[in-house]
Amino acid sequence: MILTSIENRIQTISFNRPEKKNAITNQMYLDAVDALQAADANPEVRCVIFTGEGGNLTSGNDLVDFIQNPPQGDMPPVLAFLLAVARLKKPIVVAINGLAVGIGTTMLAHCDYIVAAEDSRFKLPFVDLGVCPEGGSSLLFPKLMGHAHAAELLMLADIFDVKKADKVGLINAVVPADDVRAHAQKIAAKFVQRAPAAVMRTKAMLKQDYLADLEKRMADEVYAFRDLLESPEAKEALTAFMEKRAPDFSRF
Ligand code: COA
């Protein structure tokens, strides 16, 4: 369940599963990949906006999918999605209301302009789930924010607010919740007005130094993630989520 539309040369991709806080299923990743590839191929489109319906960006990967359809093979849907985001030639604006959990935070490091509501909340819950980071965050976060902040966010996994997100360089702008979409539209409209080949070449050059390393790291993270998902620690974490209780890692 994603919504896509093209208006004023802007392709909007919106996570639309409000009853699960926009938790992303394998099918949603695949639908988003199709939309992203279509956006890059369509000369009419000059900018992509990611957002979410119902007051949240996303609560991250669907945890029921982790149990029932865990990532398999060399190109599970989550990796296909992250690679499509990382490789998109056109600028990406993200409009965040409410929660940006897991991939909802890691994907930001691949995007070009992020606007968040004053009351947005971010969380990188990987260690709480007995797994490791994804989306190249183990490579990009230390580069972006330094080891101390990356270690705090990825190894302690506490929820954090826009003040912290701004301090560590994850977001560009903080606005009242009701203004997030309009602000994202305004920035996307500016990208649309700029010289398109120059914008795309500039984006490519900003990523030139690290894109190959990034793609390798994203694949390595998926292999590690898959292994860890089979571990007793992850099983305890996922069981705890289903039973609506806190996980107990004391016996490991
Ligand atoms: N996968 C599957 N279902 C999810 C989900 C996820 N990632 N996040 C939320 N949901 C579901 C909840 O199970 C609940 O379903 P129910 O109404 O059938 O019981 C519904 O969405 C609403 O979530 P709820 O937990 O009641 O909302 P909340 O505001 O109290 O808490 C979160 C929101 C995001 C903090 C909490 O749901 C959470 O921690 N989710 C898991 C986040 C996560 O670990 N994501 C994986 C990242 S890799």
mmCIF file of C-alpha atoms and ligand atoms in Angstrom:
data_model
loop_
_atom_site.group_PDB
_atom_site.id
_atom_site.type_symbol
_atom_site.label_atom_id
_atom_site.label_comp_id
_atom_site.label_asym_id
_atom_site.label_seq_id
_atom_site.Cartn_x
_atom_site.Cartn_y
_atom_site.Cartn_z
ATOM 1 C CA MET A 1 0.000 0.000 0.000
ATOM 2 C CA ILE A 2 1.770 2.951 -1.343
ATOM 3 C CA LEU A 3 0.182 5.898 -3.086
ATOM 4 C CA THR A 4 1.917 7.439 -6.080
ATOM 5 C CA SER A 5 1.062 10.489 -8.117
ATOM 6 C CA ILE A 6 2.745 12.862 -10.528
ATOM 7 C CA GLU A 7 1.840 16.518 -10.318
ATOM 8 C CA ASN A 8 3.776 19.596 -11.456
ATOM 9 C CA ARG A 9 6.709 17.336 -12.496
ATOM 10 C CA ILE A 10 6.972 15.945 -8.940
ATOM 11 C CA GLN A 11 6.472 12.232 -8.271
ATOM 12 C CA THR A 12 5.083 11.682 -4.784
ATOM 13 C CA ILE A 13 5.447 8.267 -3.142
ATOM 14 C CA SER A 14 3.491 7.902 0.078
ATOM 15 C CA PHE A 15 3.493 4.992 2.530
ATOM 16 C CA ASN A 16 -0.168 4.275 3.126
ATOM 17 C CA ARG A 17 -0.847 1.772 5.876
ATOM 18 C CA PRO A 18 -1.904 4.066 8.706
ATOM 19 C CA GLU A 19 -3.425 1.328 10.879
ATOM 20 C CA LYS A 20 0.103 -0.154 11.226
ATOM 21 C CA LYS A 21 1.793 3.244 11.395
ATOM 22 C CA ASN A 22 2.898 2.675 7.777
ATOM 23 C CA ALA A 23 5.019 -0.414 8.557
ATOM 24 C CA ILE A 24 6.539 -1.395 5.204
ATOM 25 C CA THR A 25 5.861 -4.846 3.752
ATOM 26 C CA ASN A 26 7.842 -6.616 1.017
ATOM 27 C CA GLN A 27 5.126 -5.716 -1.497
ATOM 28 C CA MET A 28 5.315 -2.044 -0.513
ATOM 29 C CA TYR A 29 9.097 -2.078 -1.087
ATOM 30 C CA LEU A 30 8.600 -3.621 -4.535
ATOM 31 C CA ASP A 31 5.882 -1.122 -5.466
ATOM 32 C CA ALA A 32 8.129 1.735 -4.345
ATOM 33 C CA VAL A 33 11.005 0.344 -6.471
ATOM 34 C CA ASP A 34 8.707 0.385 -9.517
ATOM 35 C CA ALA A 35 7.702 3.970 -8.770
ATOM 36 C CA LEU A 36 11.319 5.090 -8.300
ATOM 37 C CA GLN A 37 12.499 3.437 -11.497
ATOM 38 C CA ALA A 38 9.567 4.957 -13.395
ATOM 39 C CA ALA A 39 10.457 8.377 -11.931
ATOM 40 C CA ASP A 40 14.054 8.163 -13.156
ATOM 41 C CA ALA A 41 12.922 6.964 -16.602
ATOM 42 C CA ASN A 42 10.238 9.618 -17.055
ATOM 43 C CA PRO A 43 11.617 12.936 -18.356
ATOM 44 C CA GLU A 44 8.418 14.607 -17.149
ATOM 45 C CA VAL A 45 9.478 13.910 -13.533
ATOM 46 C CA ARG A 46 12.189 16.113 -12.040
ATOM 47 C CA CYS A 47 11.885 15.416 -8.306
ATOM 48 C CA VAL A 48 10.548 12.731 -5.949
ATOM 49 C CA ILE A 49 8.842 13.345 -2.610
ATOM 50 C CA PHE A 50 8.589 10.571 -0.014
ATOM 51 C CA THR A 51 5.973 10.906 2.682
ATOM 52 C CA GLY A 52 3.439 8.911 4.703
ATOM 53 C CA GLU A 53 -0.319 8.992 5.245
ATOM 54 C CA GLY A 54 -2.101 9.260 8.595
ATOM 55 C CA GLY A 55 0.430 11.331 10.507
ATOM 56 C CA ASN A 56 3.559 9.135 10.318
ATOM 57 C CA LEU A 57 6.308 8.540 7.773
ATOM 58 C CA THR A 58 6.757 4.883 8.769
ATOM 59 C CA SER A 59 7.256 2.541 11.735
ATOM 60 C CA GLY A 60 9.911 0.727 9.680
ATOM 61 C CA ASN A 61 10.008 -2.738 8.226
ATOM 62 C CA ASP A 62 6.898 -4.788 8.952
ATOM 63 C CA LEU A 63 7.875 -7.026 11.870
ATOM 64 C CA VAL A 64 5.347 -9.694 10.908
ATOM 65 C CA ASP A 65 7.127 -9.925 7.537
ATOM 66 C CA PHE A 66 10.401 -10.470 9.427
ATOM 67 C CA ILE A 67 8.775 -13.553 10.947
ATOM 68 C CA GLN A 68 6.729 -14.807 7.984
ATOM 69 C CA ASN A 69 8.745 -13.596 4.955
ATOM 70 C CA PRO A 70 12.276 -12.835 6.176
ATOM 71 C CA PRO A 71 14.807 -11.420 3.674
ATOM 72 C CA GLN A 72 16.145 -14.193 1.416
ATOM 73 C CA GLY A 73 18.505 -14.459 -1.553
ATOM 74 C CA ASP A 74 20.849 -11.766 -2.822
ATOM 75 C CA MET A 75 18.195 -9.144 -3.562
ATOM 76 C CA PRO A 76 15.387 -9.173 -0.983
ATOM 77 C CA PRO A 77 12.788 -6.419 -1.527
ATOM 78 C CA VAL A 78 14.223 -4.240 1.261
ATOM 79 C CA LEU A 79 17.639 -4.176 -0.437
ATOM 80 C CA ALA A 80 16.082 -3.542 -3.851
ATOM 81 C CA PHE A 81 14.266 -0.575 -2.321
ATOM 82 C CA LEU A 82 17.328 0.852 -0.592
ATOM 83 C CA LEU A 83 19.447 0.490 -3.734
ATOM 84 C CA ALA A 84 16.743 2.190 -5.804
ATOM 85 C CA VAL A 85 16.722 5.106 -3.330
ATOM 86 C CA ALA A 86 20.533 5.282 -3.204
ATOM 87 C CA ARG A 87 20.843 5.167 -7.001
ATOM 88 C CA LEU A 88 18.045 7.555 -7.933
ATOM 89 C CA LYS A 89 19.467 10.192 -10.254
ATOM 90 C CA LYS A 90 16.816 12.800 -9.477
ATOM 91 C CA PRO A 91 16.542 14.750 -6.223
ATOM 92 C CA ILE A 92 14.537 13.240 -3.359
ATOM 93 C CA VAL A 93 12.695 15.327 -0.758
ATOM 94 C CA VAL A 94 11.336 13.598 2.368
ATOM 95 C CA ALA A 95 8.384 15.018 4.312
ATOM 96 C CA ILE A 96 8.254 13.588 7.841
ATOM 97 C CA ASN A 97 5.299 13.705 10.186
ATOM 98 C CA GLY A 98 5.244 11.598 13.339
ATOM 99 C CA LEU A 99 7.416 8.494 13.371
ATOM 100 C CA ALA A 100 10.435 7.753 11.197
ATOM 101 C CA VAL A 101 11.583 4.378 12.513
ATOM 102 C CA GLY A 102 14.273 2.009 11.183
ATOM 103 C CA ILE A 103 14.431 2.324 7.423
ATOM 104 C CA GLY A 104 12.391 5.521 7.818
ATOM 105 C CA THR A 105 15.540 7.035 9.363
ATOM 106 C CA THR A 106 18.296 5.159 7.493
ATOM 107 C CA MET A 107 16.853 6.099 4.088
ATOM 108 C CA LEU A 108 17.248 9.792 4.963
ATOM 109 C CA ALA A 109 21.022 9.606 4.503
ATOM 110 C CA HIS A 110 20.429 8.856 0.792
ATOM 111 C CA CYS A 111 17.958 11.652 0.204
ATOM 112 C CA ASP A 112 18.615 15.269 -0.657
ATOM 113 C CA TYR A 113 16.299 17.441 1.447
ATOM 114 C CA ILE A 114 14.439 16.359 4.561
ATOM 115 C CA VAL A 115 11.744 18.392 6.292
ATOM 116 C CA ALA A 116 10.395 17.154 9.608
ATOM 117 C CA ALA A 117 7.506 18.208 11.833
ATOM 118 C CA GLU A 118 8.446 19.733 15.187
ATOM 119 C CA ASP A 119 7.009 16.690 16.969
ATOM 120 C CA SER A 120 8.608 14.018 14.741
ATOM 121 C CA ARG A 121 10.309 11.099 16.455
ATOM 122 C CA PHE A 122 13.158 8.990 15.093
ATOM 123 C CA LYS A 123 14.418 5.582 16.170
ATOM 124 C CA LEU A 124 16.936 3.049 14.904
ATOM 125 C CA PRO A 125 15.680 -0.022 16.768
ATOM 126 C CA PHE A 126 18.005 -2.599 15.199
ATOM 127 C CA VAL A 127 19.839 -3.749 18.346
ATOM 128 C CA ASP A 128 16.521 -3.819 20.220
ATOM 129 C CA LEU A 129 15.398 -6.324 17.589
ATOM 130 C CA GLY A 130 18.590 -8.406 17.885
ATOM 131 C CA VAL A 131 19.716 -7.378 14.392
ATOM 132 C CA CYS A 132 22.191 -4.899 12.861
ATOM 133 C CA PRO A 133 21.736 -1.656 10.900
ATOM 134 C CA GLU A 134 20.774 -1.571 7.231
ATOM 135 C CA GLY A 135 20.577 0.917 4.391
ATOM 136 C CA GLY A 136 24.311 1.627 4.482
ATOM 137 C CA SER A 137 23.843 3.424 7.806
ATOM 138 C CA SER A 138 26.860 1.622 9.312
ATOM 139 C CA LEU A 139 28.951 3.406 6.668
ATOM 140 C CA LEU A 140 27.083 6.666 6.129
ATOM 141 C CA PHE A 141 26.176 7.599 9.705
ATOM 142 C CA PRO A 142 29.767 7.771 11.059
ATOM 143 C CA LYS A 143 30.706 9.829 7.965
ATOM 144 C CA LEU A 144 27.723 12.112 8.450
ATOM 145 C CA MET A 145 27.741 12.616 12.212
ATOM 146 C CA GLY A 146 30.981 11.139 13.607
ATOM 147 C CA HIS A 147 31.411 7.887 15.521
ATOM 148 C CA ALA A 148 30.069 9.089 18.875
ATOM 149 C CA HIS A 149 26.662 10.115 17.530
ATOM 150 C CA ALA A 150 26.440 7.115 15.176
ATOM 151 C CA ALA A 151 27.259 4.741 18.035
ATOM 152 C CA GLU A 152 24.685 6.408 20.281
ATOM 153 C CA LEU A 153 21.900 6.204 17.697
ATOM 154 C CA LEU A 154 22.708 2.728 16.336
ATOM 155 C CA MET A 155 23.977 0.964 19.494
ATOM 156 C CA LEU A 156 21.695 2.459 22.163
ATOM 157 C CA ALA A 157 18.681 2.772 19.868
ATOM 158 C CA ASP A 158 16.840 5.349 21.963
ATOM 159 C CA ILE A 159 14.048 7.321 20.381
ATOM 160 C CA PHE A 160 15.175 10.874 19.473
ATOM 161 C CA ASP A 161 13.603 14.164 18.503
ATOM 162 C CA VAL A 162 14.068 16.764 15.752
ATOM 163 C CA LYS A 163 16.594 18.680 17.843
ATOM 164 C CA LYS A 164 18.889 15.663 17.859
ATOM 165 C CA ALA A 165 18.126 14.798 14.227
ATOM 166 C CA ASP A 166 19.066 18.347 13.254
ATOM 167 C CA LYS A 167 22.232 18.318 15.379
ATOM 168 C CA VAL A 168 23.539 15.126 13.742
ATOM 169 C CA GLY A 169 22.761 16.381 10.233
ATOM 170 C CA LEU A 170 19.913 14.027 9.320
ATOM 171 C CA ILE A 171 17.404 16.759 8.440
ATOM 172 C CA ASN A 172 17.338 20.139 6.710
ATOM 173 C CA ALA A 173 14.302 21.894 8.171
ATOM 174 C CA VAL A 174 11.870 21.699 11.096
ATOM 175 C CA VAL A 175 8.381 23.167 10.643
ATOM 176 C CA PRO A 176 4.981 22.901 12.372
ATOM 177 C CA ALA A 177 3.306 19.553 11.640
ATOM 178 C CA ASP A 178 0.603 21.103 9.460
ATOM 179 C CA ASP A 179 3.182 22.787 7.217
ATOM 180 C CA VAL A 180 5.357 19.748 6.404
ATOM 181 C CA ARG A 181 3.725 18.792 3.104
ATOM 182 C CA ALA A 182 3.578 22.385 1.874
ATOM 183 C CA HIS A 183 7.237 22.932 2.743
ATOM 184 C CA ALA A 184 8.225 19.734 0.898
ATOM 185 C CA GLN A 185 6.192 20.853 -2.128
ATOM 186 C CA LYS A 186 7.889 24.238 -2.085
ATOM 187 C CA ILE A 187 11.385 22.671 -2.041
ATOM 188 C CA ALA A 188 10.446 20.120 -4.720
ATOM 189 C CA ALA A 189 9.100 22.942 -6.901
ATOM 190 C CA LYS A 190 12.481 24.661 -6.581
ATOM 191 C CA PHE A 191 14.265 21.478 -7.724
ATOM 192 C CA VAL A 192 11.846 21.332 -10.667
ATOM 193 C CA GLN A 193 12.837 24.869 -11.691
ATOM 194 C CA ARG A 194 16.588 24.182 -11.630
ATOM 195 C CA ALA A 195 18.520 22.985 -14.733
ATOM 196 C CA PRO A 196 17.756 19.235 -14.619
ATOM 197 C CA ALA A 197 20.983 17.796 -16.085
ATOM 198 C CA ALA A 198 23.053 20.050 -13.832
ATOM 199 C CA VAL A 199 21.096 18.981 -10.730
ATOM 200 C CA MET A 200 21.493 15.287 -11.572
ATOM 201 C CA ARG A 201 25.207 15.622 -12.365
ATOM 202 C CA THR A 202 25.728 17.506 -9.099
ATOM 203 C CA LYS A 203 23.909 14.779 -7.149
ATOM 204 C CA ALA A 204 26.041 12.094 -8.825
ATOM 205 C CA MET A 205 29.228 13.966 -7.937
ATOM 206 C CA LEU A 206 28.189 14.348 -4.300
ATOM 207 C CA LYS A 207 27.949 10.547 -4.113
ATOM 208 C CA GLN A 208 30.811 9.664 -6.433
ATOM 209 C CA ASP A 209 33.398 8.986 -3.740
ATOM 210 C CA TYR A 210 31.377 6.448 -1.835
ATOM 211 C CA LEU A 211 28.613 4.915 -3.983
ATOM 212 C CA ALA A 212 30.526 1.692 -4.821
ATOM 213 C CA ASP A 213 31.563 1.182 -1.169
ATOM 214 C CA LEU A 214 28.024 1.985 -0.103
ATOM 215 C CA GLU A 215 26.444 -0.644 -2.342
ATOM 216 C CA LYS A 216 28.866 -3.288 -1.036
ATOM 217 C CA ARG A 217 28.165 -2.271 2.557
ATOM 218 C CA MET A 218 24.400 -2.405 1.969
ATOM 219 C CA ALA A 219 24.740 -5.985 0.711
ATOM 220 C CA ASP A 220 27.037 -6.921 3.645
ATOM 221 C CA GLU A 221 24.528 -5.455 6.081
ATOM 222 C CA VAL A 222 21.720 -7.531 4.556
ATOM 223 C CA TYR A 223 23.748 -10.752 4.930
ATOM 224 C CA ALA A 224 24.559 -9.919 8.568
ATOM 225 C CA PHE A 225 20.956 -8.869 9.204
ATOM 226 C CA ARG A 226 19.659 -12.161 7.772
ATOM 227 C CA ASP A 227 22.009 -14.194 9.980
ATOM 228 C CA LEU A 228 21.088 -12.223 13.074
ATOM 229 C CA LEU A 229 17.372 -12.550 12.322
ATOM 230 C CA GLU A 230 17.826 -16.311 12.902
ATOM 231 C CA SER A 231 19.469 -15.736 16.299
ATOM 232 C CA PRO A 232 17.824 -16.448 19.669
ATOM 233 C CA GLU A 233 18.132 -12.735 20.470
ATOM 234 C CA ALA A 234 16.046 -11.731 17.428
ATOM 235 C CA LYS A 235 13.541 -14.480 18.131
ATOM 236 C CA GLU A 236 13.110 -13.129 21.670
ATOM 237 C CA ALA A 237 12.730 -9.566 20.319
ATOM 238 C CA LEU A 238 10.118 -10.506 17.716
ATOM 239 C CA THR A 239 8.216 -12.734 20.142
ATOM 240 C CA ALA A 240 8.205 -9.848 22.629
ATOM 241 C CA PHE A 241 6.791 -7.486 19.964
ATOM 242 C CA MET A 242 4.001 -9.939 19.115
ATOM 243 C CA GLU A 243 3.263 -10.401 22.830
ATOM 244 C CA LYS A 244 3.319 -6.607 23.336
ATOM 245 C CA ARG A 245 6.038 -6.725 25.998
ATOM 246 C CA ALA A 246 9.627 -5.506 26.286
ATOM 247 C CA PRO A 247 12.273 -8.018 25.146
ATOM 248 C CA ASP A 248 14.410 -9.687 27.831
ATOM 249 C CA PHE A 249 18.012 -10.154 26.701
ATOM 250 C CA SER A 250 19.305 -11.004 30.189
ATOM 251 C CA ARG A 251 19.849 -14.709 29.439
ATOM 252 C CA PHE A 252 22.076 -14.189 26.381
HETATM 253 N N1 COA B 1 5.557 -3.896 11.957
HETATM 254 C C1 COA B 1 4.335 -4.447 12.094
HETATM 255 N N2 COA B 1 3.350 -3.862 12.805
HETATM 256 C C2 COA B 1 3.631 -2.687 13.386
HETATM 257 C C3 COA B 1 4.873 -2.069 13.287
HETATM 258 C C4 COA B 1 5.874 -2.728 12.532
HETATM 259 N N3 COA B 1 7.094 -2.211 12.352
HETATM 260 N N4 COA B 1 4.863 -0.916 13.995
HETATM 261 C C5 COA B 1 3.623 -0.802 14.498
HETATM 262 N N5 COA B 1 2.883 -1.876 14.148
HETATM 263 C C6 COA B 1 1.484 -2.136 14.475
HETATM 264 C C7 COA B 1 1.313 -2.497 15.945
HETATM 265 O O1 COA B 1 1.534 -3.889 16.134
HETATM 266 C C8 COA B 1 -0.140 -2.107 16.138
HETATM 267 O O2 COA B 1 -0.926 -3.110 15.558
HETATM 268 P P1 COA B 1 -2.326 -3.570 16.288
HETATM 269 O O3 COA B 1 -3.161 -2.321 16.331
HETATM 270 O O4 COA B 1 -2.861 -4.621 15.368
HETATM 271 O O5 COA B 1 -1.928 -4.069 17.655
HETATM 272 C C9 COA B 1 -0.290 -0.866 15.262
HETATM 273 O O6 COA B 1 0.757 -0.937 14.315
HETATM 274 C C10 COA B 1 -0.138 0.431 16.024
HETATM 275 O O7 COA B 1 1.109 0.400 16.717
HETATM 276 P P2 COA B 1 1.262 0.686 18.278
HETATM 277 O O8 COA B 1 2.458 -0.059 18.780
HETATM 278 O O9 COA B 1 -0.037 0.459 18.977
HETATM 279 O O10 COA B 1 1.567 2.267 18.245
HETATM 280 P P3 COA B 1 2.414 3.128 19.277
HETATM 281 O O11 COA B 1 2.218 4.544 18.867
HETATM 282 O O12 COA B 1 2.137 2.737 20.685
HETATM 283 O O13 COA B 1 3.940 2.728 18.978
HETATM 284 C C11 COA B 1 5.837 2.264 17.592
HETATM 285 C C12 COA B 1 4.488 2.951 17.709
HETATM 286 C C13 COA B 1 6.338 2.438 16.168
HETATM 287 C C14 COA B 1 6.844 2.952 18.565
HETATM 288 C C15 COA B 1 5.729 0.784 17.967
HETATM 289 O O14 COA B 1 4.635 0.245 17.251
HETATM 290 C C16 COA B 1 6.947 0.004 17.596
HETATM 291 O O15 COA B 1 7.937 0.003 18.323
HETATM 292 N N6 COA B 1 6.888 -0.693 16.441
HETATM 293 C C17 COA B 1 7.987 -1.494 15.961
HETATM 294 C C18 COA B 1 9.037 -0.623 15.309
HETATM 295 C C19 COA B 1 10.134 -1.455 14.733
HETATM 296 O O16 COA B 1 10.855 -2.126 15.437
HETATM 297 N N7 COA B 1 10.263 -1.427 13.415
HETATM 298 C C20 COA B 1 11.215 -2.236 12.671
HETATM 299 C C21 COA B 1 12.350 -1.421 12.242
HETATM 300 S S1 COA B 1 13.587 -2.409 11.448
#
